[in-house]
Amino acid sequence: MHLTPVRSRIRLRAAAVAAALGALLLAPLPAAPRAEAAATLTNAGFESDATGTATPAGWSTYSAAGQNAASFTEAGGHGGGYRLSHWSASAYKVETYQYLSGLADGTYTLSAWVRSGGGQNSAHLALRNCGSAEQRTDLPVTTSWIRIVTSVTVTGGACTISIDSDAHAGNWLNVDDLTFTSGTTGLPVRGVDVSSLRKSEDLGGTYKSSSGATGDAVGLLKNAGANYGRLKVWVNPADGYNDKARVLATARRIKAQGMKLLVDFHYSDIWADPGAQTKPAAWRGHSYTQLRTDVHNHTYDVLNALKAQGTTADMVQIGNEINTGMLWPEGSTSNWSQLAGLLDSGISAAKAVSPSTQIALHLANGGDNALYRTWFDNATAQGVRYDVIAFSFYGYWHGALSSLQANLDDISARYGKKVMVAETAYPFRLDSEDAHENIIDLSSELVPGYPASAAGQSAWLRDVMNVVEAVPNGRGLGVFYWEPTWTAVTGNGWDPADPSSGNGWENQALFDYDGRLLPAASRLGG
């Protein structure tokens, strides 16, 4: 954060105030503010004190090292004229907090708009002394305002809302417009796409816990917190993997772990995405009418086989990253009535097998609001039935976290649907383990504030999950980490028709180059 001379003078004045109040400000928590405690947040937008106040009205400031001046109000709020900031020219630890009492027992959610330059040892919002375990949410690295939430169960009628920094010189954060209201948050879906796992294992891939004990990859991810598995389905892939038989086998493993199942139909023999929606070889030359039958029969066949073996799909994607449609050219978005017909064929088949199975429609470019509005306005006009809107969001391609949040918020409200991130990932290193260069292998490709390290990968997944959790009205369904088990095993490359093709993804897996589970996996546990 750049400091102007005016701001520097403000810091000096704040420091003088802090010195005069030293004995009071160093008092242990939470005794100091109890006399003024109320059941609602006071000065939640920091508008009462203008600029330069170390301890805003209604709040208290504490620093064991007497660094209270690192907490201050200044101009540039989210909703009003002012905000709370933490910053110092030297390393600092400071807490700005407010004690509430007279609360009815129950579950409460803290919401706040935040920004942070990152780099701190810790920068988070906390709910403590509430009669239950302390809850905290770390601040994302962002120069744009982002809303984050965290929930706590209050027993005993009191709770402390706290903004905490343990920071290096020059680290900064901003907080504004807090609310503390009845209700709870959380992500029902914390998923992993393990589509490449079976092939990896067949070719000799192994997986280990963080301590180095060899184990079942699905079980290791489940124990880390994953509660949903995602499997893509190709029609007749050249290597035989990701076909019906292999999907059935891996689905049994997912369900045996007590996890739920998302089946992702590509309607292709190879990758389907915004740049390629290639028909399966067996369907080439078919008329549009026949393609509708193909989609219905293929969808029904796979899902009914899953149901027959006791592993009914809990959610189904009809198409993968279908920004531009599917089964080109007949199902292109240039002919929406035909695309809607193909989607309806898949949806009807899925519901015929299991009416309770949720239907997701999945686009990439999760920060592109204009794309999503145009696409789902057309789907709505065509009467396409669905339950969930699924986003791919890779920060190095799809924009800022604030753009994802704005899109999730708008799209969920506009169509009244649950939303989820069906794909995200981040590198824990840049170098490649095999001879094939990684898709992300340059520091210039990284998201600012998120290094290619175990900590950077963990922070990325944490912050994407926080953004989805903060979608209003409980419409944020969850997040899937894409291909956490796609490690660099010879033969398990990107091209199913070429056994010599390499893997450009091993530096974004959730297992390191020794096969050990990485810290980011624990984020799946919330």
Short mmCIF file of C-alpha atoms in Angstrom, two decimals:
data_model
loop_
_atom_site.label_atom_id
_atom_site.label_comp_id
_atom_site.label_asym_id
_atom_site.label_seq_id
_atom_site.Cartn_x
_atom_site.Cartn_y
_atom_site.Cartn_z
CA MET A 1 0.00 0.00 0.00
CA HIS A 2 1.42 3.39 -1.01
CA LEU A 3 1.44 6.01 1.78
CA THR A 4 1.03 9.70 1.00
CA PRO A 5 2.65 12.31 3.31
CA VAL A 6 -0.83 13.07 4.72
CA ARG A 7 -1.35 9.45 5.64
CA SER A 8 2.11 9.37 7.25
CA ARG A 9 1.18 12.31 9.48
CA ILE A 10 -2.06 10.52 10.36
CA ARG A 11 -0.07 7.50 11.47
CA LEU A 12 2.09 9.69 13.76
CA ARG A 13 -0.99 11.28 15.34
CA ALA A 14 -2.55 7.83 15.81
CA ALA A 15 0.67 6.62 17.42
CA ALA A 16 0.58 9.50 19.91
CA VAL A 17 -3.02 8.66 20.84
CA ALA A 18 -2.06 5.03 21.26
CA ALA A 19 0.82 5.94 23.63
CA ALA A 20 -1.47 8.06 25.81
CA LEU A 21 -3.93 5.21 26.10
CA GLY A 22 -1.27 2.52 26.46
CA ALA A 23 -2.35 0.99 29.75
CA LEU A 24 -5.98 0.74 28.69
CA LEU A 25 -5.24 -0.64 25.22
CA LEU A 26 -2.94 -3.33 26.58
CA ALA A 27 -5.61 -4.69 28.91
CA PRO A 28 -6.46 -8.36 28.28
CA LEU A 29 -9.51 -9.27 26.21
CA PRO A 30 -12.45 -9.12 26.51
CA ALA A 31 -12.76 -7.17 29.77
CA ALA A 32 -12.21 -3.68 28.35
CA PRO A 33 -15.37 -3.28 26.26
CA ARG A 34 -17.89 -5.19 28.36
CA ALA A 35 -19.47 -2.07 29.80
CA GLU A 36 -20.45 -0.89 26.30
CA ALA A 37 -21.37 -4.28 24.86
CA ALA A 38 -24.57 -4.48 22.83
CA ALA A 39 -26.43 -7.16 20.91
CA THR A 40 -25.80 -5.53 17.54
CA LEU A 41 -22.62 -4.31 15.86
CA THR A 42 -21.82 -0.66 16.40
CA ASN A 43 -20.17 1.44 13.69
CA ALA A 44 -20.01 -1.58 11.39
CA GLY A 45 -19.15 0.64 8.42
CA PHE A 46 -16.51 2.71 10.28
CA GLU A 47 -18.27 5.94 9.37
CA SER A 48 -18.30 7.47 12.89
CA ASP A 49 -14.68 8.57 13.10
CA ALA A 50 -13.54 9.81 9.69
CA THR A 51 -9.80 9.34 9.15
CA GLY A 52 -6.94 8.41 11.46
CA THR A 53 -8.70 6.83 14.42
CA ALA A 54 -6.79 3.89 15.90
CA THR A 55 -9.78 2.69 17.91
CA PRO A 56 -13.04 3.38 16.03
CA ALA A 57 -16.23 4.10 17.97
CA GLY A 58 -17.75 0.88 19.27
CA TRP A 59 -14.54 -1.07 18.68
CA SER A 60 -11.46 -1.85 20.75
CA THR A 61 -7.89 -2.30 19.60
CA TYR A 62 -5.29 -4.60 21.15
CA SER A 63 -1.65 -5.27 20.42
CA ALA A 64 0.60 -7.11 22.84
CA ALA A 65 3.54 -5.11 21.51
CA GLY A 66 1.76 -1.75 21.78
CA GLN A 67 1.27 -1.42 18.02
CA ASN A 68 -2.29 -0.14 18.18
CA ALA A 69 -1.52 2.53 15.59
CA ALA A 70 -1.35 -0.24 12.99
CA SER A 71 -5.17 -0.24 13.18
CA PHE A 72 -6.82 2.91 11.86
CA THR A 73 -9.73 4.29 9.87
CA GLU A 74 -9.17 6.03 6.56
CA ALA A 75 -11.04 7.24 3.49
CA GLY A 76 -12.02 4.80 0.77
CA GLY A 77 -14.81 2.61 2.10
CA HIS A 78 -16.76 -0.10 0.33
CA GLY A 79 -20.24 1.26 0.92
CA GLY A 80 -19.53 4.57 2.62
CA GLY A 81 -16.71 7.04 2.92
CA TYR A 82 -14.41 5.19 5.29
CA ARG A 83 -12.93 1.79 6.09
CA LEU A 84 -10.82 0.06 8.71
CA SER A 85 -7.22 -0.65 7.69
CA HIS A 86 -4.32 -2.52 9.22
CA TRP A 87 -0.87 -1.35 8.11
CA SER A 88 2.51 -0.48 9.53
CA ALA A 89 5.96 0.33 8.18
CA SER A 90 7.35 -2.35 10.51
CA ALA A 91 6.20 -5.86 11.36
CA TYR A 92 3.10 -5.79 13.53
CA LYS A 93 0.41 -7.76 15.32
CA VAL A 94 -2.89 -6.05 15.98
CA GLU A 95 -6.52 -6.93 16.65
CA THR A 96 -9.57 -4.72 16.19
CA TYR A 97 -12.55 -6.24 17.94
CA GLN A 98 -16.05 -5.70 19.27
CA TYR A 99 -17.72 -7.65 22.06
CA LEU A 100 -21.43 -8.39 21.78
CA SER A 101 -23.67 -9.54 24.62
CA GLY A 102 -27.37 -10.11 25.11
CA LEU A 103 -27.51 -12.36 22.05
CA ALA A 104 -30.14 -15.06 21.77
CA ASP A 105 -28.41 -18.43 21.60
CA GLY A 106 -28.27 -19.87 18.09
CA THR A 107 -26.24 -19.77 14.90
CA TYR A 108 -24.96 -16.47 13.53
CA THR A 109 -23.12 -15.43 10.38
CA LEU A 110 -20.55 -12.68 10.13
CA SER A 111 -20.28 -11.03 6.72
CA ALA A 112 -17.72 -8.42 5.73
CA TRP A 113 -16.30 -6.74 2.66
CA VAL A 114 -12.53 -7.08 2.60
CA ARG A 115 -9.35 -6.48 0.63
CA SER A 116 -5.76 -7.50 1.32
CA GLY A 117 -2.38 -7.21 -0.32
CA GLY A 118 -1.40 -10.60 1.10
CA GLY A 119 1.93 -11.67 2.54
CA GLN A 120 0.84 -11.70 6.20
CA ASN A 121 1.57 -14.56 8.56
CA SER A 122 -2.15 -14.34 9.29
CA ALA A 123 -4.95 -11.99 8.24
CA HIS A 124 -8.43 -13.12 9.18
CA LEU A 125 -11.84 -12.43 10.66
CA ALA A 126 -12.60 -14.41 13.81
CA LEU A 127 -15.60 -15.22 15.97
CA ARG A 128 -14.39 -16.14 19.44
CA ASN A 129 -15.59 -16.35 23.04
CA CYS A 130 -19.00 -17.36 21.66
CA GLY A 131 -19.48 -20.49 23.79
CA SER A 132 -18.33 -22.78 20.98
CA ALA A 133 -15.17 -23.39 18.95
CA GLU A 134 -13.57 -20.28 17.47
CA GLN A 135 -14.39 -19.77 13.80
CA ARG A 136 -12.25 -17.80 11.39
CA THR A 137 -12.06 -16.89 7.73
CA ASP A 138 -8.83 -15.76 6.09
CA LEU A 139 -8.82 -12.70 3.85
CA PRO A 140 -8.28 -13.33 0.13
CA VAL A 141 -5.52 -11.53 -1.73
CA THR A 142 -7.35 -8.91 -3.78
CA THR A 143 -7.26 -5.22 -4.60
CA SER A 144 -11.02 -5.29 -5.29
CA TRP A 145 -13.59 -5.61 -2.52
CA ILE A 146 -14.77 -9.18 -1.86
CA ARG A 147 -17.47 -10.30 0.57
CA ILE A 148 -16.54 -13.17 2.90
CA VAL A 149 -18.59 -14.94 5.56
CA THR A 150 -18.11 -17.19 8.56
CA SER A 151 -20.60 -18.73 10.99
CA VAL A 152 -20.58 -19.64 14.66
CA THR A 153 -22.91 -21.17 17.23
CA VAL A 154 -23.51 -18.79 20.15
CA THR A 155 -24.22 -20.29 23.56
CA GLY A 156 -24.24 -18.04 26.60
CA GLY A 157 -25.41 -14.92 24.81
CA ALA A 158 -22.06 -13.36 23.94
CA CYS A 159 -19.54 -13.28 21.10
CA THR A 160 -16.46 -11.33 20.06
CA ILE A 161 -16.06 -10.22 16.44
CA SER A 162 -12.40 -9.72 15.63
CA ILE A 163 -10.21 -8.52 12.76
CA ASP A 164 -6.68 -9.88 13.22
CA SER A 165 -3.33 -9.23 11.55
CA ASP A 166 0.03 -10.85 12.15
CA ALA A 167 1.93 -9.08 9.44
CA HIS A 168 5.27 -8.12 7.97
CA ALA A 169 6.29 -4.54 7.31
CA GLY A 170 4.10 -2.99 4.63
CA ASN A 171 1.41 -5.70 4.64
CA TRP A 172 -2.10 -4.27 4.57
CA LEU A 173 -5.77 -5.15 4.78
CA ASN A 174 -9.07 -3.25 4.54
CA VAL A 175 -12.39 -4.23 6.13
CA ASP A 176 -15.77 -2.54 5.86
CA ASP A 177 -19.55 -3.00 6.12
CA LEU A 178 -19.73 -5.90 8.57
CA THR A 179 -22.99 -7.59 9.53
CA PHE A 180 -23.66 -10.19 12.23
CA THR A 181 -27.04 -11.82 11.77
CA SER A 182 -28.89 -15.04 12.55
CA GLY A 183 -28.25 -17.87 10.11
CA THR A 184 -25.55 -20.21 8.96
CA THR A 185 -23.30 -20.76 5.96
CA GLY A 186 -21.31 -23.66 4.60
CA LEU A 187 -20.63 -25.58 1.40
CA PRO A 188 -22.64 -28.80 0.95
CA VAL A 189 -20.38 -29.84 -1.96
CA ARG A 190 -16.62 -30.16 -1.49
CA GLY A 191 -15.60 -32.21 -4.48
CA VAL A 192 -12.73 -33.69 -6.44
CA ASP A 193 -12.62 -34.74 -10.09
CA VAL A 194 -10.74 -38.06 -10.09
CA SER A 195 -11.34 -38.96 -13.74
CA SER A 196 -7.66 -39.75 -14.42
CA LEU A 197 -7.16 -41.90 -11.32
CA ARG A 198 -7.92 -45.37 -12.65
CA LYS A 199 -5.53 -45.01 -15.59
CA SER A 200 -2.82 -43.60 -13.34
CA GLU A 201 -3.07 -46.55 -10.98
CA ASP A 202 -3.11 -49.09 -13.80
CA LEU A 203 0.14 -47.57 -15.08
CA GLY A 204 1.82 -47.72 -11.68
CA GLY A 205 0.78 -44.47 -10.00
CA THR A 206 0.74 -44.51 -6.19
CA TYR A 207 -0.59 -42.07 -3.63
CA LYS A 208 0.46 -41.32 -0.09
CA SER A 209 -0.79 -39.46 2.93
CA SER A 210 1.00 -36.28 3.97
CA SER A 211 3.10 -38.42 6.32
CA GLY A 212 4.16 -40.75 3.51
CA ALA A 213 1.94 -43.79 4.13
CA THR A 214 0.73 -45.32 0.86
CA GLY A 215 -3.05 -45.39 0.60
CA ASP A 216 -6.11 -45.27 -1.63
CA ALA A 217 -6.28 -41.86 -3.30
CA VAL A 218 -10.06 -41.64 -2.99
CA GLY A 219 -9.86 -42.49 0.71
CA LEU A 220 -7.06 -40.00 1.29
CA LEU A 221 -9.08 -37.21 -0.34
CA LYS A 222 -12.21 -38.23 1.58
CA ASN A 223 -10.29 -38.15 4.86
CA ALA A 224 -9.02 -34.68 3.96
CA GLY A 225 -12.62 -33.48 3.65
CA ALA A 226 -13.90 -34.26 0.14
CA ASN A 227 -17.52 -35.43 0.09
CA TYR A 228 -18.19 -35.58 -3.67
CA GLY A 229 -16.43 -37.28 -6.58
CA ARG A 230 -16.70 -36.15 -10.21
CA LEU A 231 -16.13 -38.46 -13.19
CA LYS A 232 -16.14 -37.51 -16.86
CA VAL A 233 -17.67 -39.85 -19.43
CA TRP A 234 -16.44 -40.22 -23.00
CA VAL A 235 -18.30 -42.40 -25.50
CA ASN A 236 -15.57 -44.52 -27.15
CA PRO A 237 -12.18 -43.07 -26.10
CA ALA A 238 -9.10 -44.44 -27.84
CA ASP A 239 -7.50 -45.71 -24.63
CA GLY A 240 -10.70 -47.15 -23.16
CA TYR A 241 -10.55 -44.97 -20.05
CA ASN A 242 -13.36 -42.66 -18.98
CA ASP A 243 -15.80 -44.94 -20.76
CA LYS A 244 -18.84 -46.55 -19.17
CA ALA A 245 -17.01 -49.58 -17.72
CA ARG A 246 -14.22 -47.54 -16.08
CA VAL A 247 -16.68 -44.96 -14.75
CA LEU A 248 -18.75 -47.71 -13.14
CA ALA A 249 -15.65 -49.11 -11.42
CA THR A 250 -14.49 -45.79 -10.00
CA ALA A 251 -18.02 -44.84 -9.00
CA ARG A 252 -18.09 -47.89 -6.74
CA ARG A 253 -14.98 -46.64 -4.99
CA ILE A 254 -16.42 -43.15 -4.54
CA LYS A 255 -19.68 -44.40 -3.10
CA ALA A 256 -17.86 -46.94 -0.87
CA GLN A 257 -16.19 -43.97 0.82
CA GLY A 258 -19.60 -42.47 1.61
CA MET A 259 -19.12 -39.73 -0.98
CA LYS A 260 -21.66 -38.50 -3.52
CA LEU A 261 -21.21 -38.75 -7.28
CA LEU A 262 -21.29 -36.19 -10.12
CA VAL A 263 -21.21 -37.65 -13.65
CA ASP A 264 -19.87 -35.28 -16.31
CA PHE A 265 -21.04 -36.19 -19.84
CA HIS A 266 -18.77 -34.78 -22.56
CA TYR A 267 -20.71 -36.37 -25.48
CA SER A 268 -17.41 -36.90 -27.24
CA ASP A 269 -14.57 -39.44 -27.49
CA ILE A 270 -12.10 -36.81 -26.24
CA TRP A 271 -11.98 -33.51 -24.38
CA ALA A 272 -14.99 -31.24 -24.81
CA ASP A 273 -14.53 -27.56 -23.93
CA PRO A 274 -15.38 -24.13 -25.38
CA GLY A 275 -12.93 -24.66 -28.24
CA ALA A 276 -13.84 -28.24 -29.15
CA GLN A 277 -17.16 -30.07 -29.03
CA THR A 278 -16.35 -32.95 -31.36
CA LYS A 279 -18.96 -35.62 -32.00
CA PRO A 280 -18.12 -39.21 -31.04
CA ALA A 281 -16.93 -41.17 -34.06
CA ALA A 282 -19.93 -43.48 -33.80
CA TRP A 283 -22.34 -40.53 -34.14
CA ARG A 284 -20.70 -38.75 -37.06
CA GLY A 285 -23.00 -38.34 -40.01
CA HIS A 286 -26.09 -38.69 -37.85
CA SER A 287 -28.97 -36.31 -38.39
CA TYR A 288 -30.06 -33.90 -35.68
CA THR A 289 -33.00 -36.17 -34.84
CA GLN A 290 -30.67 -39.16 -34.51
CA LEU A 291 -28.26 -37.16 -32.36
CA ARG A 292 -31.07 -36.47 -29.91
CA THR A 293 -31.67 -40.21 -29.71
CA ASP A 294 -27.93 -40.82 -29.31
CA VAL A 295 -27.71 -38.37 -26.40
CA HIS A 296 -30.74 -39.86 -24.69
CA ASN A 297 -29.63 -43.47 -25.09
CA HIS A 298 -26.02 -42.88 -24.05
CA THR A 299 -27.04 -40.84 -20.99
CA TYR A 300 -29.68 -43.36 -19.95
CA ASP A 301 -27.36 -46.32 -20.50
CA VAL A 302 -24.56 -45.00 -18.28
CA LEU A 303 -26.80 -43.66 -15.53
CA ASN A 304 -29.02 -46.74 -15.44
CA ALA A 305 -25.95 -48.97 -15.14
CA LEU A 306 -24.74 -46.85 -12.24
CA LYS A 307 -28.13 -47.15 -10.58
CA ALA A 308 -28.22 -50.92 -11.13
CA GLN A 309 -24.95 -51.41 -9.25
CA GLY A 310 -26.13 -49.26 -6.35
CA THR A 311 -24.18 -46.10 -7.21
CA THR A 312 -26.88 -43.77 -8.52
CA ALA A 313 -25.53 -40.40 -9.67
CA ASP A 314 -26.43 -37.59 -7.30
CA MET A 315 -25.73 -34.93 -9.93
CA VAL A 316 -25.25 -35.01 -13.69
CA GLN A 317 -23.68 -32.50 -16.07
CA ILE A 318 -25.31 -32.47 -19.47
CA GLY A 319 -22.26 -31.40 -21.45
CA ASN A 320 -18.89 -30.04 -20.38
CA GLU A 321 -17.96 -26.34 -20.68
CA ILE A 322 -20.69 -25.80 -23.24
CA ASN A 323 -20.15 -22.05 -23.75
CA THR A 324 -20.44 -22.61 -27.49
CA GLY A 325 -22.82 -25.54 -27.37
CA MET A 326 -22.09 -29.25 -27.90
CA LEU A 327 -22.04 -31.83 -30.71
CA TRP A 328 -20.98 -29.29 -33.31
CA PRO A 329 -22.30 -28.10 -35.65
CA GLU A 330 -25.87 -29.25 -34.94
CA GLY A 331 -25.72 -28.27 -31.25
CA SER A 332 -23.86 -24.99 -31.62
CA THR A 333 -25.16 -21.89 -29.85
CA SER A 334 -25.74 -20.46 -33.32
CA ASN A 335 -28.84 -22.70 -33.34
CA TRP A 336 -30.29 -22.48 -29.86
CA SER A 337 -33.46 -24.44 -30.56
CA GLN A 338 -31.38 -27.45 -31.60
CA LEU A 339 -28.97 -27.08 -28.68
CA ALA A 340 -31.94 -26.94 -26.33
CA GLY A 341 -33.32 -30.11 -27.89
CA LEU A 342 -30.05 -31.98 -27.34
CA LEU A 343 -29.86 -30.76 -23.75
CA ASP A 344 -33.45 -31.83 -23.17
CA SER A 345 -32.66 -35.32 -24.47
CA GLY A 346 -29.91 -35.73 -21.88
CA ILE A 347 -31.93 -34.17 -19.08
CA SER A 348 -34.96 -36.36 -19.80
CA ALA A 349 -32.80 -39.48 -19.75
CA ALA A 350 -31.19 -38.51 -16.43
CA LYS A 351 -34.53 -37.79 -14.79
CA ALA A 352 -36.01 -41.02 -16.16
CA VAL A 353 -33.32 -42.98 -14.33
CA SER A 354 -33.51 -40.98 -11.10
CA PRO A 355 -35.91 -38.04 -10.64
CA SER A 356 -33.94 -36.83 -7.62
CA THR A 357 -30.66 -36.51 -9.54
CA GLN A 358 -29.69 -32.85 -9.87
CA ILE A 359 -29.04 -31.48 -13.37
CA ALA A 360 -26.11 -29.09 -13.82
CA LEU A 361 -25.32 -27.00 -16.89
CA HIS A 362 -21.64 -26.12 -17.06
CA LEU A 363 -19.79 -23.22 -18.70
CA ALA A 364 -16.16 -22.12 -18.50
CA ASN A 365 -14.89 -18.51 -18.08
CA GLY A 366 -16.47 -18.11 -14.66
CA GLY A 367 -15.71 -14.39 -14.42
CA ASP A 368 -17.55 -13.48 -17.63
CA ASN A 369 -20.96 -12.23 -16.58
CA ALA A 370 -22.06 -11.22 -20.09
CA LEU A 371 -21.42 -14.76 -21.34
CA TYR A 372 -23.47 -16.35 -18.56
CA ARG A 373 -26.36 -13.91 -18.90
CA THR A 374 -26.57 -14.42 -22.65
CA TRP A 375 -26.27 -18.19 -22.41
CA PHE A 376 -28.79 -18.74 -19.63
CA ASP A 377 -31.22 -16.16 -21.00
CA ASN A 378 -31.31 -18.28 -24.15
CA ALA A 379 -31.65 -21.50 -22.14
CA THR A 380 -34.54 -19.97 -20.21
CA ALA A 381 -36.24 -18.77 -23.37
CA GLN A 382 -35.99 -22.31 -24.77
CA GLY A 383 -37.47 -23.84 -21.59
CA VAL A 384 -34.38 -25.88 -20.70
CA ARG A 385 -34.84 -27.53 -17.29
CA TYR A 386 -31.95 -27.63 -14.83
CA ASP A 387 -31.13 -27.31 -11.13
CA VAL A 388 -27.55 -26.04 -10.85
CA ILE A 389 -25.36 -23.60 -12.78
CA ALA A 390 -21.77 -24.81 -12.84
CA PHE A 391 -18.73 -22.59 -13.49
CA SER A 392 -15.14 -23.36 -14.41
CA PHE A 393 -12.87 -20.78 -12.78
CA TYR A 394 -9.11 -20.83 -13.18
CA GLY A 395 -7.72 -17.52 -11.94
CA TYR A 396 -4.83 -17.47 -14.39
CA TRP A 397 -7.34 -17.56 -17.29
CA HIS A 398 -10.73 -16.37 -16.09
CA GLY A 399 -10.16 -13.11 -14.22
CA ALA A 400 -10.15 -11.86 -10.65
CA LEU A 401 -11.87 -13.47 -7.68
CA SER A 402 -14.03 -10.35 -7.47
CA SER A 403 -15.27 -11.04 -11.01
CA LEU A 404 -16.17 -14.59 -10.01
CA GLN A 405 -18.05 -13.32 -6.99
CA ALA A 406 -19.97 -10.72 -8.96
CA ASN A 407 -20.94 -13.33 -11.54
CA LEU A 408 -21.98 -15.94 -8.98
CA ASP A 409 -24.08 -13.40 -7.11
CA ASP A 410 -25.78 -12.06 -10.23
CA ILE A 411 -26.42 -15.36 -11.97
CA SER A 412 -27.76 -17.13 -8.87
CA ALA A 413 -30.19 -14.27 -8.23
CA ARG A 414 -31.17 -13.76 -11.88
CA TYR A 415 -32.18 -17.40 -12.42
CA GLY A 416 -32.97 -18.44 -8.83
CA LYS A 417 -30.53 -21.37 -9.01
CA LYS A 418 -27.79 -22.91 -6.92
CA VAL A 419 -24.32 -22.20 -8.28
CA MET A 420 -21.03 -24.04 -7.93
CA VAL A 421 -17.48 -24.01 -9.23
CA ALA A 422 -17.21 -27.34 -11.02
CA GLU A 423 -13.53 -26.85 -11.86
CA THR A 424 -10.66 -24.94 -10.28
CA ALA A 425 -7.00 -25.70 -9.57
CA TYR A 426 -3.67 -23.99 -8.89
CA PRO A 427 0.02 -24.94 -9.16
CA PHE A 428 2.17 -25.81 -6.15
CA ARG A 429 5.34 -25.49 -8.27
CA LEU A 430 6.24 -24.49 -11.84
CA ASP A 431 8.76 -27.09 -13.02
CA SER A 432 7.62 -30.27 -14.76
CA GLU A 433 8.15 -33.81 -13.49
CA ASP A 434 7.90 -35.35 -16.96
CA ALA A 435 9.16 -34.25 -20.36
CA HIS A 436 5.92 -32.48 -21.24
CA GLU A 437 5.81 -28.79 -20.29
CA ASN A 438 3.20 -27.78 -17.78
CA ILE A 439 0.18 -25.76 -18.83
CA ILE A 440 1.10 -23.16 -16.20
CA ASP A 441 4.89 -22.99 -15.90
CA LEU A 442 5.85 -19.32 -15.73
CA SER A 443 5.66 -16.96 -12.77
CA SER A 444 4.13 -14.36 -15.10
CA GLU A 445 1.11 -16.65 -15.53
CA LEU A 446 0.29 -16.81 -11.83
CA VAL A 447 -2.46 -14.91 -10.04
CA PRO A 448 -0.88 -11.98 -8.14
CA GLY A 449 -0.55 -12.79 -4.45
CA TYR A 450 -0.72 -16.55 -4.97
CA PRO A 451 2.76 -18.06 -5.43
CA ALA A 452 3.34 -21.43 -7.05
CA SER A 453 3.87 -23.14 -3.71
CA ALA A 454 2.02 -25.47 -1.40
CA ALA A 455 0.86 -22.43 0.57
CA GLY A 456 -0.20 -20.56 -2.58
CA GLN A 457 -2.20 -23.53 -3.84
CA SER A 458 -3.88 -23.92 -0.47
CA ALA A 459 -4.74 -20.21 -0.28
CA TRP A 460 -6.24 -20.29 -3.78
CA LEU A 461 -8.58 -23.18 -3.03
CA ARG A 462 -9.50 -21.63 0.32
CA ASP A 463 -10.39 -18.30 -1.28
CA VAL A 464 -12.42 -19.78 -4.14
CA MET A 465 -14.38 -21.77 -1.57
CA ASN A 466 -14.88 -18.63 0.54
CA VAL A 467 -16.26 -16.74 -2.46
CA VAL A 468 -18.75 -19.50 -3.28
CA GLU A 469 -19.79 -19.81 0.37
CA ALA A 470 -20.58 -16.09 0.46
CA VAL A 471 -23.19 -16.24 -2.35
CA PRO A 472 -26.37 -14.75 -0.83
CA ASN A 473 -29.41 -16.74 0.25
CA GLY A 474 -27.50 -20.00 0.58
CA ARG A 475 -27.23 -20.46 -3.18
CA GLY A 476 -23.49 -21.20 -3.11
CA LEU A 477 -23.45 -24.98 -3.46
CA GLY A 478 -19.78 -25.88 -3.53
CA VAL A 479 -16.46 -26.34 -5.32
CA PHE A 480 -14.73 -29.20 -7.18
CA TYR A 481 -10.95 -29.36 -7.45
CA TRP A 482 -10.08 -30.54 -10.95
CA GLU A 483 -7.89 -33.63 -11.42
CA PRO A 484 -6.08 -33.72 -8.06
CA THR A 485 -4.76 -37.23 -8.82
CA TRP A 486 -3.38 -36.53 -12.32
CA THR A 487 0.26 -37.03 -11.42
CA ALA A 488 3.14 -37.57 -13.88
CA VAL A 489 2.76 -41.29 -14.57
CA THR A 490 4.24 -42.44 -17.88
CA GLY A 491 1.44 -43.18 -20.34
CA ASN A 492 -1.20 -41.15 -18.52
CA GLY A 493 -0.91 -38.13 -20.79
CA TRP A 494 -3.43 -35.69 -22.13
CA ASP A 495 -4.12 -37.48 -25.45
CA PRO A 496 -5.97 -40.82 -25.13
CA ALA A 497 -4.91 -41.71 -28.67
CA ASP A 498 -1.19 -41.19 -27.98
CA PRO A 499 0.41 -43.23 -25.16
CA SER A 500 3.54 -41.10 -25.41
CA SER A 501 1.74 -37.82 -24.73
CA GLY A 502 2.77 -36.17 -21.48
CA ASN A 503 0.87 -34.63 -18.61
CA GLY A 504 0.85 -30.85 -18.29
CA TRP A 505 -1.08 -30.88 -15.02
CA GLU A 506 1.05 -32.67 -12.40
CA ASN A 507 2.10 -29.36 -10.83
CA GLN A 508 -1.58 -28.61 -10.09
CA ALA A 509 -2.45 -31.98 -8.56
CA LEU A 510 -3.12 -32.32 -4.83
CA PHE A 511 -0.31 -34.87 -4.54
CA ASP A 512 3.31 -33.70 -4.81
CA TYR A 513 6.09 -35.15 -6.95
CA ASP A 514 6.71 -37.79 -4.26
CA GLY A 515 3.02 -38.73 -4.31
CA ARG A 516 2.28 -37.16 -0.92
CA LEU A 517 -0.99 -35.38 -0.18
CA LEU A 518 -0.53 -31.60 -0.22
CA PRO A 519 -1.85 -29.16 2.43
CA ALA A 520 -4.46 -27.72 0.01
CA ALA A 521 -6.42 -30.98 0.26
CA SER A 522 -7.30 -30.14 3.86
CA ARG A 523 -9.21 -27.08 2.59
CA LEU A 524 -11.84 -29.49 1.31
CA GLY A 525 -12.78 -30.05 4.95
CA GLY A 526 -13.81 -26.43 5.30
#
